mmCIF file of C-alpha atoms in Angstrom:
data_model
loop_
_atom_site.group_PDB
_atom_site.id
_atom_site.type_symbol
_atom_site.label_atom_id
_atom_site.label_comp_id
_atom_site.label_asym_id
_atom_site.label_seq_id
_atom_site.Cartn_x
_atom_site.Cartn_y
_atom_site.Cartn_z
ATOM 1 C CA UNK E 14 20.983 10.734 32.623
ATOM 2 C CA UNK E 15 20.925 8.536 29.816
ATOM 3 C CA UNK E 16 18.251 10.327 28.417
ATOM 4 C CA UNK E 17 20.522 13.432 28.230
ATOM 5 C CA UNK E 18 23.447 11.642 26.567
ATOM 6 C CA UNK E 19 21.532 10.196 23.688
ATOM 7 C CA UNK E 20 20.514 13.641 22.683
ATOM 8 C CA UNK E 21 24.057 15.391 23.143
ATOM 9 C CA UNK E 22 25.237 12.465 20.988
ATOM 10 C CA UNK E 23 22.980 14.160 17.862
ATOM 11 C CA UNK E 24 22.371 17.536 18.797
ATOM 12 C CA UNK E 25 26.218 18.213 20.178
ATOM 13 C CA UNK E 26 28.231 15.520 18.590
ATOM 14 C CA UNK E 27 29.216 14.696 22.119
ATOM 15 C CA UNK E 28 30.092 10.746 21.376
ATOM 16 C CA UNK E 29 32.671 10.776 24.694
ATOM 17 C CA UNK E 30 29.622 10.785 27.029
ATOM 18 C CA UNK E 31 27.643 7.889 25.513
ATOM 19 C CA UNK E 32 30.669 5.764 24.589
ATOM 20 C CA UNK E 33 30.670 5.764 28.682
ATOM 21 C CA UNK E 34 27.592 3.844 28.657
ATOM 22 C CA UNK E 35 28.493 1.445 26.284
ATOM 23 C CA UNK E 36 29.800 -2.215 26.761
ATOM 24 C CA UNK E 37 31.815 -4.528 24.884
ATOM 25 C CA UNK E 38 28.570 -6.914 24.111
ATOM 26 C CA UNK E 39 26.193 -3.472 23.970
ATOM 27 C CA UNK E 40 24.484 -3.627 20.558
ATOM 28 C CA UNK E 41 22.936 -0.721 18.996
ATOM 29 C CA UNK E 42 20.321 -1.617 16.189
ATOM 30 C CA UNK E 43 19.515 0.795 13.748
ATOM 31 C CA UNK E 44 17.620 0.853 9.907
ATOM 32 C CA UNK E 45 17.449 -2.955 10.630
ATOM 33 C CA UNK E 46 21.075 -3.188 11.132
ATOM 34 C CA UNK E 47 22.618 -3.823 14.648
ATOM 35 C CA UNK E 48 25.991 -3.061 15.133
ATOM 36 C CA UNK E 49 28.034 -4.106 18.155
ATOM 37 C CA UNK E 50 30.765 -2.804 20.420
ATOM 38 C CA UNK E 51 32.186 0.599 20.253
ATOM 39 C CA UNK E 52 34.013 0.652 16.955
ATOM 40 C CA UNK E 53 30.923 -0.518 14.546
ATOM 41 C CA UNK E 54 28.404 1.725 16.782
ATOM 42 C CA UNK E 55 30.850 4.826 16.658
ATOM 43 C CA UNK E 56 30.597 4.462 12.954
ATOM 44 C CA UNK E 57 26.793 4.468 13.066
ATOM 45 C CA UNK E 58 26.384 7.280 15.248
ATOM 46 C CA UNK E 59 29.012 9.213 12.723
ATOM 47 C CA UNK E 60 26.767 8.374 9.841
ATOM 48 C CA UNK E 61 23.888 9.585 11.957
ATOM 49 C CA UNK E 62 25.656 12.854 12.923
ATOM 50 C CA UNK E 63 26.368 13.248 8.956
ATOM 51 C CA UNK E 64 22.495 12.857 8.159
ATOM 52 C CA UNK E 65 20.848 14.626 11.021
ATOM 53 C CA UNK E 66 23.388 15.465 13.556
ATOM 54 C CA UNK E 67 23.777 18.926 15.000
ATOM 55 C CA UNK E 68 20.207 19.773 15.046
ATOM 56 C CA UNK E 69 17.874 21.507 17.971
ATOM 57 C CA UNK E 70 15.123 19.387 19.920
ATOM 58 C CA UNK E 71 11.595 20.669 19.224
ATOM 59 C CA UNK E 72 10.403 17.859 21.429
ATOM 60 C CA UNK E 73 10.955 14.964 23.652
ATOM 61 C CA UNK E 74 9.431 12.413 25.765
ATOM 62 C CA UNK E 75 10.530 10.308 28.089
ATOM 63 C CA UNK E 76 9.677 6.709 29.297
ATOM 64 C CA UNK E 77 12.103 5.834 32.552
ATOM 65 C CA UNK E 78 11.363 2.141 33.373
ATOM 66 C CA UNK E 79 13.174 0.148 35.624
ATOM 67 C CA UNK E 80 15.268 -2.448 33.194
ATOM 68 C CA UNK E 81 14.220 -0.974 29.917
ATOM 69 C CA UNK E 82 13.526 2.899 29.285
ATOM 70 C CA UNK E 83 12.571 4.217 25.757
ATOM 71 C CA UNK E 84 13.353 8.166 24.741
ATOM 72 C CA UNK E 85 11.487 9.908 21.744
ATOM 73 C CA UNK E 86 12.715 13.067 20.094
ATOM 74 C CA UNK E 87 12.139 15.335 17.343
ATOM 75 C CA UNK E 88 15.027 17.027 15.738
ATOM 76 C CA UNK E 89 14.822 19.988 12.912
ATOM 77 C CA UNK E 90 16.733 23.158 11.660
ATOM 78 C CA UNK E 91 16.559 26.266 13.432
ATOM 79 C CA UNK E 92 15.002 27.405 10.185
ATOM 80 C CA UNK E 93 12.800 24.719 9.538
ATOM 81 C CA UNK E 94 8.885 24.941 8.752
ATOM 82 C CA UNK E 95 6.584 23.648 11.455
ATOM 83 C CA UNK E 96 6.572 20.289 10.088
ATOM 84 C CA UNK E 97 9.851 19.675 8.778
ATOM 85 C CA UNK E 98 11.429 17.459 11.450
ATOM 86 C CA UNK E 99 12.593 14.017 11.614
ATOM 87 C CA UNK E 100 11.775 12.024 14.942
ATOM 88 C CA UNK E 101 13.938 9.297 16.574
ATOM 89 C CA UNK E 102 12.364 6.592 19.088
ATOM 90 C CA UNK E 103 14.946 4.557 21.318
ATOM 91 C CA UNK E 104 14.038 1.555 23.165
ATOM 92 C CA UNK E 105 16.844 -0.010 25.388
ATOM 93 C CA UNK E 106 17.627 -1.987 28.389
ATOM 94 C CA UNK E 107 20.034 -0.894 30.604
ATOM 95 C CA UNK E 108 21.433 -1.152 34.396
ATOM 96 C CA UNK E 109 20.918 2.021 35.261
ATOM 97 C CA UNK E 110 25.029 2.428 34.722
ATOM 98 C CA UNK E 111 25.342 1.211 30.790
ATOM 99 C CA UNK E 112 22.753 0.455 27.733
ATOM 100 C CA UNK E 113 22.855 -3.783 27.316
ATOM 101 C CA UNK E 114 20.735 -3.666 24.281
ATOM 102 C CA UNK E 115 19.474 -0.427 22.173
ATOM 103 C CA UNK E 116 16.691 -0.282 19.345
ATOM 104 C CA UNK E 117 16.517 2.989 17.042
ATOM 105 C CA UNK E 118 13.768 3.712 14.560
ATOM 106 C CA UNK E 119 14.033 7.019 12.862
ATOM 107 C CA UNK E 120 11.615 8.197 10.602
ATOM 108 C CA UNK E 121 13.634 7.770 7.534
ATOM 109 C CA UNK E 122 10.954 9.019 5.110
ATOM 110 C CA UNK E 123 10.507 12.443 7.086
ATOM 111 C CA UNK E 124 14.468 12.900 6.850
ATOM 112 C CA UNK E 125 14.595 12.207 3.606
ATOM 113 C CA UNK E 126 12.093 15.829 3.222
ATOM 114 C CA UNK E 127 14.513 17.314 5.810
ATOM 115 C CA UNK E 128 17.639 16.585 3.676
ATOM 116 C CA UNK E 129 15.902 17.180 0.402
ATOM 117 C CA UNK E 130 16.483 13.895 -1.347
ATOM 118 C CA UNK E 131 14.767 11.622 -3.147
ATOM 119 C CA UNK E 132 14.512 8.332 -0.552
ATOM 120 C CA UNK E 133 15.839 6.287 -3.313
ATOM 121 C CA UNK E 134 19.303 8.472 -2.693
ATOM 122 C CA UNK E 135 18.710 7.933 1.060
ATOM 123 C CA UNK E 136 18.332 4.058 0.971
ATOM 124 C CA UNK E 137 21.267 3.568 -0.955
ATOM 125 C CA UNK E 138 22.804 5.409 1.744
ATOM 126 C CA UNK E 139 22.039 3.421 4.834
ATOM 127 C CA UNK E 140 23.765 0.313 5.773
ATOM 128 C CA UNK E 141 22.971 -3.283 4.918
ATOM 129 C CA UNK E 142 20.324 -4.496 6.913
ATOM 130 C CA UNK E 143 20.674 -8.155 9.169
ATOM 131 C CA UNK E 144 19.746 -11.340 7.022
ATOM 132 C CA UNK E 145 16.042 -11.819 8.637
ATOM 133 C CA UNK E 146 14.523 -15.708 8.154
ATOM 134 C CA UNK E 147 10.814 -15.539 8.905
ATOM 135 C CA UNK E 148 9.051 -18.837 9.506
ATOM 136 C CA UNK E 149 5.792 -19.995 7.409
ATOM 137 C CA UNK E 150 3.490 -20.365 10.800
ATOM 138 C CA UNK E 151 0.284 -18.900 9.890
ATOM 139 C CA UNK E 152 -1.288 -18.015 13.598
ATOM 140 C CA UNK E 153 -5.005 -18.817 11.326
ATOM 141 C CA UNK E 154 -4.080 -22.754 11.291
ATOM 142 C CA UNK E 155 -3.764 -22.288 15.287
ATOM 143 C CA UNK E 156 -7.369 -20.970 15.986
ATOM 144 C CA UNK E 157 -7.119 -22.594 19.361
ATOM 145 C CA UNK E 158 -3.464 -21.261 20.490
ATOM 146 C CA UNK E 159 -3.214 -18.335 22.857
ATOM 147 C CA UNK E 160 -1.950 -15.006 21.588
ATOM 148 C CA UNK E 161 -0.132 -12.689 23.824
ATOM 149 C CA UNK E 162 -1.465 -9.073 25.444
ATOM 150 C CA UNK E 163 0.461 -6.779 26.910
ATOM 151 C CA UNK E 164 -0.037 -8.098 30.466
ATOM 152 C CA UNK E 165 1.176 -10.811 29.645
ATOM 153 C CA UNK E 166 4.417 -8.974 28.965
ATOM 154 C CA UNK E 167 4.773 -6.880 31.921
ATOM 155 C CA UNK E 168 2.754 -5.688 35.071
ATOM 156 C CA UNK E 169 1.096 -2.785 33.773
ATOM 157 C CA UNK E 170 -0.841 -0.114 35.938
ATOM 158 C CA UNK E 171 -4.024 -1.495 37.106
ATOM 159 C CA UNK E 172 -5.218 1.986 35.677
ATOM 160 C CA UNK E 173 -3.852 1.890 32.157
ATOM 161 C CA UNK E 174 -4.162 -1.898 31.939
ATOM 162 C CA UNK E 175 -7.619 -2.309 30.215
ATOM 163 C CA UNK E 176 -6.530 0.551 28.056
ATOM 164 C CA UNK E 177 -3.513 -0.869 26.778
ATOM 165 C CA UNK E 178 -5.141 -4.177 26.130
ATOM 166 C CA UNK E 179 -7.933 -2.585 24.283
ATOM 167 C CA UNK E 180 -5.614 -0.785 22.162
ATOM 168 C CA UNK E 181 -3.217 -3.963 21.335
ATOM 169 C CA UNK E 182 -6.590 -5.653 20.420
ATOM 170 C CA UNK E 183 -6.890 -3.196 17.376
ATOM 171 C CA UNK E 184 -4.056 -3.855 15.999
ATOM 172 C CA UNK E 185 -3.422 -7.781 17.204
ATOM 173 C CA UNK E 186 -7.423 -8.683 16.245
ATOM 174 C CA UNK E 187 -8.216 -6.076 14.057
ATOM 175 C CA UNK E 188 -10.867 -5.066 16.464
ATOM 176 C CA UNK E 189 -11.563 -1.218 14.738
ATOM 177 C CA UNK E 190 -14.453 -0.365 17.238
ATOM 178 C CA UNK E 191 -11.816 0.326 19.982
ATOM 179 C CA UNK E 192 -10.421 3.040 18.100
ATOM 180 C CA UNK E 193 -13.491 5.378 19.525
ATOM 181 C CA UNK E 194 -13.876 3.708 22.623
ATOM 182 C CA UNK E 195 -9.915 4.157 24.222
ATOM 183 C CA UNK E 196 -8.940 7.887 22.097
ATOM 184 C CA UNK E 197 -9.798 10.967 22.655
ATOM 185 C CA UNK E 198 -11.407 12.973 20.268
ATOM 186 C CA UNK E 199 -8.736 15.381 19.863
ATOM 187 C CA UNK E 200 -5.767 12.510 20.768
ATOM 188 C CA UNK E 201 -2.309 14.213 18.479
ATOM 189 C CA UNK E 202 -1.056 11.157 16.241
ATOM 190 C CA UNK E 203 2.302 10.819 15.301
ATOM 191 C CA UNK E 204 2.586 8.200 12.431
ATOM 192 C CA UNK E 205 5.735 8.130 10.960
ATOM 193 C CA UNK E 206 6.217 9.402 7.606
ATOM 194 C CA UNK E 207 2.807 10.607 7.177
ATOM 195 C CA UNK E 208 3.405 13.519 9.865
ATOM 196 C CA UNK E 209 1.211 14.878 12.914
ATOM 197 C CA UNK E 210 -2.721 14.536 12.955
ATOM 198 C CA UNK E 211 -5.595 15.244 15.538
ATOM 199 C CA UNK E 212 -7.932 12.386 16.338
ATOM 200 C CA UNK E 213 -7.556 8.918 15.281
ATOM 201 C CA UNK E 214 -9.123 8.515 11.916
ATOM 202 C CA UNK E 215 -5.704 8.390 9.843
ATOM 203 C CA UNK E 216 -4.377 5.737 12.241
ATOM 204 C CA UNK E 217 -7.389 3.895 11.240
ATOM 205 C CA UNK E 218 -7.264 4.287 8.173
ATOM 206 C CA UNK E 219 -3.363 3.546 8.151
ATOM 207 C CA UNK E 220 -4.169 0.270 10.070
ATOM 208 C CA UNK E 221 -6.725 -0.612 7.337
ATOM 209 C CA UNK E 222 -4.490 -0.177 4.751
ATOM 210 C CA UNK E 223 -1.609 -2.218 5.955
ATOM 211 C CA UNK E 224 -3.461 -4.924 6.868
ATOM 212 C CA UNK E 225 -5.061 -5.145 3.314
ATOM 213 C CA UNK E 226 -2.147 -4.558 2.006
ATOM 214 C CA UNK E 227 -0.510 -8.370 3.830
ATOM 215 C CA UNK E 228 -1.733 -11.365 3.506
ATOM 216 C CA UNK E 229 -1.411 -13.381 6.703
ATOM 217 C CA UNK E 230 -0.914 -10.369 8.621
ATOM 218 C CA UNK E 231 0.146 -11.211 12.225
ATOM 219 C CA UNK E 232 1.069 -8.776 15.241
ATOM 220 C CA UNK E 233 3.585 -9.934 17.830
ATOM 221 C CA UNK E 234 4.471 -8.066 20.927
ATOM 222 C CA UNK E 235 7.922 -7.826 21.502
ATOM 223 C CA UNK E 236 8.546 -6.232 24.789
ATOM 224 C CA UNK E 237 7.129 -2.986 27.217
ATOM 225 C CA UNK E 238 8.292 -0.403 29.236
ATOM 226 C CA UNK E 239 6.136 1.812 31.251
ATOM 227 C CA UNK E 240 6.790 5.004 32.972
ATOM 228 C CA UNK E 241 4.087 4.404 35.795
ATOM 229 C CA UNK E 242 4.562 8.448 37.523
ATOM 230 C CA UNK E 243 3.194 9.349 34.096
ATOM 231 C CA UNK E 244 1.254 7.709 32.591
ATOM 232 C CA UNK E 245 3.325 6.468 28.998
ATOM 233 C CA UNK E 246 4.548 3.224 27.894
ATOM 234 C CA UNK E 247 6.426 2.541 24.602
ATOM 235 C CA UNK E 248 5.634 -0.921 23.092
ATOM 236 C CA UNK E 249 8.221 -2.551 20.625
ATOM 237 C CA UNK E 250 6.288 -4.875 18.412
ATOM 238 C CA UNK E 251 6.264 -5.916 14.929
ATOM 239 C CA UNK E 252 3.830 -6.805 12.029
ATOM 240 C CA UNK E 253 4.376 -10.723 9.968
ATOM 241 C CA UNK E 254 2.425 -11.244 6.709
ATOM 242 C CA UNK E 255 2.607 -11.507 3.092
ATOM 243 C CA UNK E 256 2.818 -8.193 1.521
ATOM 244 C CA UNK E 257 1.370 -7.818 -1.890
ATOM 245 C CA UNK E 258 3.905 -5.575 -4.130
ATOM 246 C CA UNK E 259 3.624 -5.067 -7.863
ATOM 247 C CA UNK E 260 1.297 -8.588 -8.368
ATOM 248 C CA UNK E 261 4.405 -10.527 -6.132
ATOM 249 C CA UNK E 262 3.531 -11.983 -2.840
ATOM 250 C CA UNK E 263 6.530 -11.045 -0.517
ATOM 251 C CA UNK E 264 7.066 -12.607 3.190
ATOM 252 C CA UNK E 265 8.392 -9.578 5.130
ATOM 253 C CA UNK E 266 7.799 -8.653 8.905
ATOM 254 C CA UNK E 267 7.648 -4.684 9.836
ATOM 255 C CA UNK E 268 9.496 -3.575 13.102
ATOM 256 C CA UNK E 269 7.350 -0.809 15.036
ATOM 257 C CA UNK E 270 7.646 0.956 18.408
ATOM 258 C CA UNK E 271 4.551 2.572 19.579
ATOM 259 C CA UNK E 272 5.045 5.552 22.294
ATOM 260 C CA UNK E 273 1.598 6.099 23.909
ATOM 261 C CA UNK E 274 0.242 8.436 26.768
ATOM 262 C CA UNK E 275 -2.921 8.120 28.900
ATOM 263 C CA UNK E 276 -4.963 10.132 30.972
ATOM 264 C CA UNK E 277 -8.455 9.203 31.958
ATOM 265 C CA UNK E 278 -8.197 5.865 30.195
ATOM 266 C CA UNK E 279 -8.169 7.515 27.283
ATOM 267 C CA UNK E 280 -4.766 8.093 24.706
ATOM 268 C CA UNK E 281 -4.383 11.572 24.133
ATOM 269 C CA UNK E 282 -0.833 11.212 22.412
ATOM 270 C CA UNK E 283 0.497 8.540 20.271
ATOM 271 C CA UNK E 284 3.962 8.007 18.311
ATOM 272 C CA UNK E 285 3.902 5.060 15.797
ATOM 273 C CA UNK E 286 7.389 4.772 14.491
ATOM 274 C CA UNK E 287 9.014 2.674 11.570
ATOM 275 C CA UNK E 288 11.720 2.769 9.211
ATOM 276 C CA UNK E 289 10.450 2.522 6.060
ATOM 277 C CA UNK E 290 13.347 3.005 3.999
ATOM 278 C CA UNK E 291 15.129 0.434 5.939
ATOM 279 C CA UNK E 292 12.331 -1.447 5.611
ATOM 280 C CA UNK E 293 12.080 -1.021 1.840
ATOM 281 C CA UNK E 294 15.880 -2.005 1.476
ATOM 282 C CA UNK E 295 15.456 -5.097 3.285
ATOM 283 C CA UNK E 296 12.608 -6.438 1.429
ATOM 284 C CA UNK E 297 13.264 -4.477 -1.798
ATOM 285 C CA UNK E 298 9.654 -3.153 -1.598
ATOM 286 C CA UNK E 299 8.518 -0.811 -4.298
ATOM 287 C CA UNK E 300 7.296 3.257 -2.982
ATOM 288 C CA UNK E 301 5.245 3.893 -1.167
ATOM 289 C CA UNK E 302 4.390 0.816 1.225
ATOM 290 C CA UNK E 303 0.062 1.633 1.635
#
């Protein structure tokens, strides 16, 4: 049901319904900002509803898990070309009656092309982000420490499990090889602001880049939720390092939420959202980030 309300929120304006669902201590974060209780989350969602509200699904997934469920959408015009969309990913826990704690990434780059404006307009335009202090550990100086896997974080499917695990192992140890080993040839990638691809060789490339682009770089896993009737798990995670912008060594740490499906131990579909523009206005990163 839940499901259902967060997309009449944007696609009818329907804010009765979801205010239901939220709770005093309920806090919404979104472009890095988190806002809490109903009167600073009804004026995000009424920003949101200014910037992309009232616009049709062209596609949606689902994750139900039992404490924490994630939803991912794409909206666009009725008149919009094939690719001019902006997608949404929502991670949140929840009691099955109202949302405790809700995480929103939207693509800001692709609305930006949606809404026809430079993203230097559109960053002005979002809200300050939360003050963010980011501790010096360097996880190098700790070859001997443990670093988490997704098991670790919840009981996954014993028949998704090695997949998952291989796939956190690209990103957390850099381990490329397992980028032909756990997708399928023809796997549809989603990475956000660089649009829709077949096969994995952008993502690899993309996860080249950003890594060469940090210093230090440093994946943590955040937290899971899997939908174990079908096969798809979303994965909220984030990226530490030193970025390297203009000759000026930044410390900055890049929020992601991964949607992924599997059949036949393979991923055939994969969503890799961030915020860049929020992310630029946090940091105040020059365009474009790789």
């Amino acid at each position: 049901m839940m499901f259902n309300q967060l997309i009449a929120l944007y696609t009818e304006g329907d804010l009765a319904q979801l205010s239901s669902r939220i709770l005093h201590s309920t806090a919404w974060k979104q472009h890095d900002f988190t806002a809490y209780g109903s009167m600073q989350i009804n004026k995000l969602w009424l920003k949101s509803l200014e910037q992309f509200g009232f616009l049709q699904v062209t596609k949606r997934h689902e994750i139900q898990g039992d404490n924490f469920s994630a939803l991912y959408v794409e909206l666009s015009k009725e008149s919009a070309l094939e690719n001019e969309y902006v997608s949404l990913t929502f991670f949140f826990e929840h009691n099955n009656e109202h949302i405790k704690r809700l995480h929103c990434v939207v693509d800001t780059l692709a609305l930006a092309r949606l809404l026809q404006q430079e993203p230097s307009v559109l960053i002005n335009a979002l809200p300050t982000p939360d003050p963010l202090l980011l501790s010096q550990f360097d996880h190098q100086l700790h070859p001997k420490s443990y670093h988490a896997i997704p098991n670790d974080v919840c009981n996954l499917p014993s028949h998704i499990s090695d997949t998952v695990n291989q796939w956190w192992n690209i990103w957390q140890e850099k381990q490329l090889v397992g980028f032909k080993s756990i997708y399928s040839d023809t796997a549809q990638i989603q990475i956000a602001g660089f649009g829709s691809h077949e096969g994995f060789k952008q993502l690899r490339d993309f996860q080249l880049k950003v890594h060469n682009r940090m210093n230090r770089s440093y994946c943590q896993l955040e937290n899971i939720c899997v939908d174990k009737d079908e096969n798809s798990l979303a994965v909220k995670w984030h990226i530490d390092g030193d970025y390297i912008d203009n000759g000026k060594i930044k410390r900055i740490r890049v929020p992601v939420i991964s949607v992924l499906m599997i059949e036949n131990k393979r991923i055939v579909e994969e969503q890799l959202q961030i915020d860049w523009l929020a992310l630029y206005k946090q940091y105040g990163l020059s365009y474009p980030f790789v």
